[in-house]
Coordinates of C-alpha atoms in Angstrom, one line a residue:
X29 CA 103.6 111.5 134.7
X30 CA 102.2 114.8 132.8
X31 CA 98.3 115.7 133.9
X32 CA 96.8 114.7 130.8
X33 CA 93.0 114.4 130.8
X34 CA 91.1 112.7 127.7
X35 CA 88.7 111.0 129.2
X36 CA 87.7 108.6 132.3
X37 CA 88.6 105.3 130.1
X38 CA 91.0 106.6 128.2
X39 CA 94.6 107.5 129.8
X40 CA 97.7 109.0 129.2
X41 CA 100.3 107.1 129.7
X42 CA 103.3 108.4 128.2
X43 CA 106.6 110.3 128.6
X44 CA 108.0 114.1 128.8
X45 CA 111.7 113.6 127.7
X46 CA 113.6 116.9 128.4
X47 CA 117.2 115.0 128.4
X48 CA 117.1 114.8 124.0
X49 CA 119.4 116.8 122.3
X50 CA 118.3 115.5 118.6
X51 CA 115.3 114.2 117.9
X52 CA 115.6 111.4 115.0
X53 CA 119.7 112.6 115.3
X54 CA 119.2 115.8 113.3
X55 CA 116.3 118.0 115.0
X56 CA 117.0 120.2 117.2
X57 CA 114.5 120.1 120.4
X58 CA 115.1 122.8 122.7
X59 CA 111.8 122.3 125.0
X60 CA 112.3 118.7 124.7
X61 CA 109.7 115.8 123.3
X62 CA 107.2 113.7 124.5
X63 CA 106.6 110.2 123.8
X64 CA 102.6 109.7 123.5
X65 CA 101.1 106.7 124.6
X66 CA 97.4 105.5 125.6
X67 CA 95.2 103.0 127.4
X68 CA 91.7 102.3 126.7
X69 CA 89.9 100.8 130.4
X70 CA 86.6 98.6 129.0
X71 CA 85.6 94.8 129.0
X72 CA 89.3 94.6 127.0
X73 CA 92.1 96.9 127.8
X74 CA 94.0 98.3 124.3
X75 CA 97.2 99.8 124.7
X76 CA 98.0 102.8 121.8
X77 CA 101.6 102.2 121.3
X78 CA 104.9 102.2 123.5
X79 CA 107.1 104.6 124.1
X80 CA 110.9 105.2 123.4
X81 CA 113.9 103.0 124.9
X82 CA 115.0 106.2 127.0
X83 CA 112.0 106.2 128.8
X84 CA 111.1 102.5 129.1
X85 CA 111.1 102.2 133.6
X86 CA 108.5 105.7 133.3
X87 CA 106.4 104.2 130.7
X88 CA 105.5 101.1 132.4
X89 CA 105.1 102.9 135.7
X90 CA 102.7 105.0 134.1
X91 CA 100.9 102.0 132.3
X92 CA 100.4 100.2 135.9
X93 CA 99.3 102.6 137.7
X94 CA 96.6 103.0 134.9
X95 CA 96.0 99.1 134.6
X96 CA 94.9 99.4 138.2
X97 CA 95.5 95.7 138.6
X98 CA 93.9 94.3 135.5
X99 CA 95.5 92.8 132.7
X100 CA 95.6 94.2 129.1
X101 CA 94.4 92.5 126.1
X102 CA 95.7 94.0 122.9
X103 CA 98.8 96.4 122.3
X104 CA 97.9 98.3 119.0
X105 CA 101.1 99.1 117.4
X106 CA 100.7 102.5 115.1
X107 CA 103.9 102.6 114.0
X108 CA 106.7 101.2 114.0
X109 CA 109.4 103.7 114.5
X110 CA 111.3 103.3 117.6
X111 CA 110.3 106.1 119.5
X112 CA 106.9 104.3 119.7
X113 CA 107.6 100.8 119.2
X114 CA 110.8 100.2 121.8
X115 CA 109.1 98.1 123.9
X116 CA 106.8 96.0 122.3
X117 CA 108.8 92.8 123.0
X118 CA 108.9 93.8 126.8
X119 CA 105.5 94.0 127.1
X120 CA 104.3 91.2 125.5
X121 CA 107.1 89.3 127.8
X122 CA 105.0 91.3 130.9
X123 CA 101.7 90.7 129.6
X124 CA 101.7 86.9 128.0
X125 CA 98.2 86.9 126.5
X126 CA 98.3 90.2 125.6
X127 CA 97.6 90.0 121.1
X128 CA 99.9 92.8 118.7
X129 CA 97.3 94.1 116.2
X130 CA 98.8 95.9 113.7
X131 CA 99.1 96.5 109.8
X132 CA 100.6 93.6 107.9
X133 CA 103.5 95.4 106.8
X134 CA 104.4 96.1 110.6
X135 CA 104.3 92.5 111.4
X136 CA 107.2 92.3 109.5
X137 CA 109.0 95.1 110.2
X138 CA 108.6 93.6 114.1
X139 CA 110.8 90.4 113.4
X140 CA 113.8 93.3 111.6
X141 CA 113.7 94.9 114.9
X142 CA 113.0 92.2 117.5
X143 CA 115.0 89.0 117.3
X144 CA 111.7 87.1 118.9
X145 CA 109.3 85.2 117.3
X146 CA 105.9 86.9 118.4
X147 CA 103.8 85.4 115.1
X148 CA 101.5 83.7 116.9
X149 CA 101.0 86.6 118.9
X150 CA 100.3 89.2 115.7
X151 CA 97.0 90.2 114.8
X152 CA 97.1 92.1 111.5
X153 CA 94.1 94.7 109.7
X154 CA 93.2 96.5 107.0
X155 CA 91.4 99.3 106.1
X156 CA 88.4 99.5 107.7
X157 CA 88.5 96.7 110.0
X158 CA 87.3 96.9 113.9
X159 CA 88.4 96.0 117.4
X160 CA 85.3 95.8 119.8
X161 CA 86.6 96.7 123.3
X162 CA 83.3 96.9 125.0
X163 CA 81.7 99.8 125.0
X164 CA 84.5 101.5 122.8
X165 CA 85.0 100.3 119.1
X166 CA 88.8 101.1 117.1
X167 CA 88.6 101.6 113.5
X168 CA 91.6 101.0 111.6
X169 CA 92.5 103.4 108.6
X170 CA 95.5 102.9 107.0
X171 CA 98.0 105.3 106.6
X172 CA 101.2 104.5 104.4
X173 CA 104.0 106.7 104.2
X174 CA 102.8 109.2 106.7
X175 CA 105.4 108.7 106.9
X176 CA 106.6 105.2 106.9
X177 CA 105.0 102.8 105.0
X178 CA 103.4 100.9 107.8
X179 CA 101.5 103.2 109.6
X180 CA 97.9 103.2 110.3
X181 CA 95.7 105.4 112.5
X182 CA 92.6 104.5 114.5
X183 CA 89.2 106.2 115.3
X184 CA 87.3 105.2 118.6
X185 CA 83.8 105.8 117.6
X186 CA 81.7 106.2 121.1
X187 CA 84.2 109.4 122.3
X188 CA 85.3 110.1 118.7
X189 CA 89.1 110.4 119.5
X190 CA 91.3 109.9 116.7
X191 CA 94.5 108.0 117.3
X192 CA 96.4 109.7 114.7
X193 CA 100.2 108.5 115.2
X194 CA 103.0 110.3 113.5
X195 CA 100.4 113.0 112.2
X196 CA 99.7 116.1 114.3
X197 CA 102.5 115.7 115.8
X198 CA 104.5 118.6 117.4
X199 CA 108.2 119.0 118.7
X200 CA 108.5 120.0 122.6
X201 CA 107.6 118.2 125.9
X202 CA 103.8 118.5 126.8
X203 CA 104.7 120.7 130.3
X204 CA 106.0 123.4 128.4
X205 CA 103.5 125.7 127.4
X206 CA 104.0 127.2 123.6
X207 CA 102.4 128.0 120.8
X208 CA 101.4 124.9 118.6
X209 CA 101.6 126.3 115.3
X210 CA 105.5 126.8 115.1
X211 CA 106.8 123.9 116.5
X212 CA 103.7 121.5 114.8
X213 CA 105.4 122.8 111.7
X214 CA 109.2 122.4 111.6
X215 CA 107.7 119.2 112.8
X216 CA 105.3 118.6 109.7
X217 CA 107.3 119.8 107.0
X218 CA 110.7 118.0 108.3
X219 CA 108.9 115.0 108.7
X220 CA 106.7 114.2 106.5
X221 CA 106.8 117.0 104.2
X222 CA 108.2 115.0 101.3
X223 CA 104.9 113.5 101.7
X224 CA 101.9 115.5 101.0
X225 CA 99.8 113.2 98.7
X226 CA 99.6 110.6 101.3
X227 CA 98.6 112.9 104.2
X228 CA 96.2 114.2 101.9
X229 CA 94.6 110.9 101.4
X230 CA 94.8 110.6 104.8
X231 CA 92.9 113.6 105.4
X232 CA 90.1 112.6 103.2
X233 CA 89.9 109.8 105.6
X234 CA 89.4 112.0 109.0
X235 CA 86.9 114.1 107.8
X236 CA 84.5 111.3 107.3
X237 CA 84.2 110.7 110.8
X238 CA 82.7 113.1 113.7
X239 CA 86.1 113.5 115.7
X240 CA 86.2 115.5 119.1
X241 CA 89.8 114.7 119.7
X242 CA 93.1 114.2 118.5
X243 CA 95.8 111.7 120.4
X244 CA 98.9 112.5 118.5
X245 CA 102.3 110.3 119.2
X246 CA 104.0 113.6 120.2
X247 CA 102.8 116.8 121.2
X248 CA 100.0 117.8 122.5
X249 CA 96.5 116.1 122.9
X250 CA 94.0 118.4 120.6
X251 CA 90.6 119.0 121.9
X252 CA 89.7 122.8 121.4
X253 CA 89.0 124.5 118.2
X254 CA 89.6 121.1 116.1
X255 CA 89.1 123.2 112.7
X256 CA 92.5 125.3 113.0
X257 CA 94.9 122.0 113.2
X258 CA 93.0 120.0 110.0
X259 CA 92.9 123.5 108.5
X260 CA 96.7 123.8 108.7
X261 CA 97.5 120.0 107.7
X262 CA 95.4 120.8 104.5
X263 CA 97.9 123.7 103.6
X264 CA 101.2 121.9 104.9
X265 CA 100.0 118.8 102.7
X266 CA 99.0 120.5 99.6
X267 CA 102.4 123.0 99.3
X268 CA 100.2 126.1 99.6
X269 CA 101.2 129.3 101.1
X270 CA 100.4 129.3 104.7
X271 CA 101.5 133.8 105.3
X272 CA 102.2 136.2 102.7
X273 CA 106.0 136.9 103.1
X274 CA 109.4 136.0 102.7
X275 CA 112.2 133.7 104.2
X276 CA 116.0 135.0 103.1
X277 CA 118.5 132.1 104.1
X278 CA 122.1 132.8 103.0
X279 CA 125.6 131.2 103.9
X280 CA 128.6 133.5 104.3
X281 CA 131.6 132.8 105.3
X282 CA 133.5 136.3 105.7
X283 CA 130.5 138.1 106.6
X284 CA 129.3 139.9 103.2
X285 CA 127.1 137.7 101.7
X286 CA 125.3 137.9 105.2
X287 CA 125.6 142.0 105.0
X288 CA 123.9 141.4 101.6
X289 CA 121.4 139.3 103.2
X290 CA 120.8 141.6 106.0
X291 CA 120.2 144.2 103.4
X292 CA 117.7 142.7 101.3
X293 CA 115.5 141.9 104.4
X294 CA 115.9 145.6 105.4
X295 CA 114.2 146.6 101.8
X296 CA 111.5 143.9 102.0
X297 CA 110.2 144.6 105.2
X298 CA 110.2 148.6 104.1
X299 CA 108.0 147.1 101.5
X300 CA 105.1 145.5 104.1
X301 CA 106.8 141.9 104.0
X302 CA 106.9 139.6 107.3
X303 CA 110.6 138.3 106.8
X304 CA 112.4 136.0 108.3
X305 CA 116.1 135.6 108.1
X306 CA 118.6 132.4 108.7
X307 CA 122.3 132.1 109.0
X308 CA 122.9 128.3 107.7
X309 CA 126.0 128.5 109.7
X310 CA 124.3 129.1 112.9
X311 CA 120.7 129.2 113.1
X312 CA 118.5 126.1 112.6
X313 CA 118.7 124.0 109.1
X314 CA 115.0 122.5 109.8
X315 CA 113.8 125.9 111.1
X316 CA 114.8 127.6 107.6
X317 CA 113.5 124.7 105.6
X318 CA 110.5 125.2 107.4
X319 CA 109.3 129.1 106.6
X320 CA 110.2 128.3 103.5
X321 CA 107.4 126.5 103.1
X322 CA 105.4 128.8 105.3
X323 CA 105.7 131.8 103.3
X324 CA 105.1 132.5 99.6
X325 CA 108.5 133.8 98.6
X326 CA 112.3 132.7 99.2
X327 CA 115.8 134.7 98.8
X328 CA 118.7 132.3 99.0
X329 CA 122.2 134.3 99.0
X330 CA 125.0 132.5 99.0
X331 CA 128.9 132.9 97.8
X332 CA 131.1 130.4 95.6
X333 CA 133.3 127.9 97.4
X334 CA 135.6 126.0 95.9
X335 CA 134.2 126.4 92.5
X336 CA 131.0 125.1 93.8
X337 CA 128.6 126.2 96.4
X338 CA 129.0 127.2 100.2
X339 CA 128.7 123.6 102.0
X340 CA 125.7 125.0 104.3
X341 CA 123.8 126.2 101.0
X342 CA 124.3 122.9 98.7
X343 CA 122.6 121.2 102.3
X344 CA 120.1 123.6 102.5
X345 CA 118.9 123.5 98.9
X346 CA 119.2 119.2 99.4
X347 CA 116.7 119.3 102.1
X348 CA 114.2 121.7 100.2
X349 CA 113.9 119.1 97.1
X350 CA 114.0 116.1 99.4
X351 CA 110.9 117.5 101.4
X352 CA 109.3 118.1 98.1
X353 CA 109.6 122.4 98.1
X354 CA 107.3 123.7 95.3
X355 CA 104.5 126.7 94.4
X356 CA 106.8 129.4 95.5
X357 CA 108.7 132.4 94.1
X358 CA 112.4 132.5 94.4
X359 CA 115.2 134.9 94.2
X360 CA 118.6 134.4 93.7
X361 CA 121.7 136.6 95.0
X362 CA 125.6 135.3 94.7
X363 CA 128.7 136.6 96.0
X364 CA 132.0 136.2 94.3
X365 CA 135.5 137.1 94.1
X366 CA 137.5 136.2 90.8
X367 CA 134.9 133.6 89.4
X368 CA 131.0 133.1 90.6
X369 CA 129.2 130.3 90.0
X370 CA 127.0 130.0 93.3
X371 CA 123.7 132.0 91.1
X372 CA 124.0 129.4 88.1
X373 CA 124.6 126.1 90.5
X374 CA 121.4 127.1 93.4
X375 CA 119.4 127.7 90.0
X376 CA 120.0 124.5 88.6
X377 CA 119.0 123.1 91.8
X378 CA 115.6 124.9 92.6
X379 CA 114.9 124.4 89.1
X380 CA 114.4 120.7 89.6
X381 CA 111.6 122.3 92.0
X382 CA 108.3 121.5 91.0
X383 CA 106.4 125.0 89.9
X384 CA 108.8 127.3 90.8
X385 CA 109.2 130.7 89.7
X386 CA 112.8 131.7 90.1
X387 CA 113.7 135.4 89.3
X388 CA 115.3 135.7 85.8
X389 CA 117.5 138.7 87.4
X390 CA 120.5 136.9 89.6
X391 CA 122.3 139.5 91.7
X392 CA 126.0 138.8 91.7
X393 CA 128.2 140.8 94.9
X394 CA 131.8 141.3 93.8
X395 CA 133.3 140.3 97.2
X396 CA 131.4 143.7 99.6
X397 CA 128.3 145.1 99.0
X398 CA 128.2 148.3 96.8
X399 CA 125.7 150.8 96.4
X400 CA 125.0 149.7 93.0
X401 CA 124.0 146.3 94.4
X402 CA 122.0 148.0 96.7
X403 CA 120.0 149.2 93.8
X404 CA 119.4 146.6 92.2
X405 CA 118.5 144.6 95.1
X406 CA 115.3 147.5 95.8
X407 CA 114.6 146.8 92.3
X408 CA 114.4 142.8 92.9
X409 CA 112.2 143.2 95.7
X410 CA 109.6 145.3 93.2
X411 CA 110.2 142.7 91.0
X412 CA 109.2 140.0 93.1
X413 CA 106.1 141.8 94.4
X414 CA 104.3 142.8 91.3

């Protein structure tokens, strides 16, 4: 089991997973995840959530050696995603007077997982309702669609550690050592970044209470400088511009339209501008979808296929409206050899971008680069700056 310290009662009890190639089938996870999971030692023992199928013989390893013997009384189920929620049946067949408290909507998404009758079993809250442990007391605050519509979150008053599931959460296993911006990101805005409102009522929420630490369901537990993570959560969740810069994420499929990419980065960072640059074709979809959000302007290039747009693009540009992209400025270059059409079809789709400011001036590449397009790509960048 990974060192994790929070606190004499409460443990760490869940899983590093280094084996994932996909997280949720579609995420890329290089350094891995981890699969958060908690135990609260008083009069009554609560255990915070399962862990995933692939780590089930690790999980409950860790969970006994916690127990030390004794028997727990509730399992608090957060959420119900099966990363977190895999073993709920097993552990209430381990543990027979062990109680499920959990929202009322997850008591019913329990029976579409579990073929097992566990209703007389279920304890459901609501908002605002307490579990006395002992000395330690759980608040439940309800937390729909961050991000499914069952979630809650709870708040142990006498160490003030928030139990916070889904939210806070970052990509990579918890012995690897990286910065937690980066990966907290593509993790937030891939997430549940169609979902700002809610995390901002959630929000509202947190900072009523005096919390001292944060107990995601993956990544890391937060204990030091508390301010920086709710600071970031409030610009994720409200769409604002996190750095002063631009992402440029083209599709090519010869090469130019990349050249032309390539290009245009060269001129904005001769301007000042932090840039960051993606190959749809190779580099990371979510990674690109996520400094777009980060940064305050966007340059998609991308040439005509088949009378339409470049496969990679049209996916691209699908995954910025689904995670709600908005409040950004947005330039638009297009390649084409007999009859473009990528500029006019990518506009039509930002435009259905909430307060978007898309460039009226479309750049249009006649198959290679010229110096002409050069030109007026040096004037788009001034353009986009004043």
């Amino acid at each position: 089991m990974t060192n994790v310290t929070i606190s004499d009662a409460i443990r760490y009890i869940g899983c590093d997973d280094h084996d994932l190639d996909l997280f949720e089938s579609q995420y890329i996870v290089p350094n891995g995840i981890s699969y958060n999971s908690y135990v609260i030692m008083d009069q009554k023992i609560a255990i915070m959530d399962t862990a995933d199928e692939r780590v089930t013989d690790q999980w409950f390893a860790n969970l006994e050696e916690s127990l030390e013997g004794r028997e727990p009384d509730y399992l608090v189920v957060s959420h119900m995603e099966p990363d977190h929620a895999s073993n709920i049946v097993r552990v209430c067949e381990r543990y027979p007077g062990l109680q499920v408290v959990t929202t009322a909507a997850a008591t019913r998404m329990i029976s579409q997982f579990f073929d097992v009758d566990l209703s007389d079993r279920l304890q459901a809250v609501k908002e605002g309702d307490q579990l006395e442990l002992g000395d330690h007391c759980l608040t439940f605050m309800m937390a729909p669609m961050v991000h499914w519509p069952e979630v809650m979150v709870e708040y142990e008053s006498k160490e003030g550690v928030l139990f916070t599931a889904d939210a806070f959460g970052k990509f990579g296993c918890l012995d690897v050592d990286e910065e937690w911006d980066c990966e907290a990101r593509r993790y937030y805005v891939n997430i549940c970044g169609k979902y700002g409102p809610q995390v901002q009522a959630l929000m509202k929420k947190v900072r009523t209470q005096e919390v001292k630490t944060i107990c995601p369901l993956h990544g890391p537990i937060l204990k030091e400088d508390l301010d920086h993570y709710l600071d970031k959560y409030d610009i994720w969740s409200k769409y604002e511009v996190e750095d002063e810069g631009v992402a440029i994420v083209y599709g090519s499929i010869h090469g130019n339209t990349g050249k032309a990419a390539k290009k245009m980065a060269e001129i904005m960072e001769e301007k000042g501008q932090l840039v960051e640059i993606f190959d749809l074709s190779r580099d990371d979809m979510a990674e690109a979808v996520e400094n777009s959000f980060r940064y305050d302007k966007l340059i998609v290039a991308c040439p005509t296929y088949d009378a339409g747009l470049f496969p990679p693009m049209e996916d691209f540009l699908y995954h910025l409206k689904m995670k709600n992209f908005q409040k950004r400025k947005v330039a638009i270059i297009e390649n084409g050899s007999w009859a473009p059409m990528a500029g006019k079809l990518m506009r039509a789709k930002l435009e259905e971008c909430k307060d978007c400011q898309i460039m009226d001036q479309v750049i249009t590449i006649r198959s290679a680069m010229k110096p002409a397009d050069v030109d007026l790509m040096k004037k788009l960048a001034e353009d986009m700056l004043a």
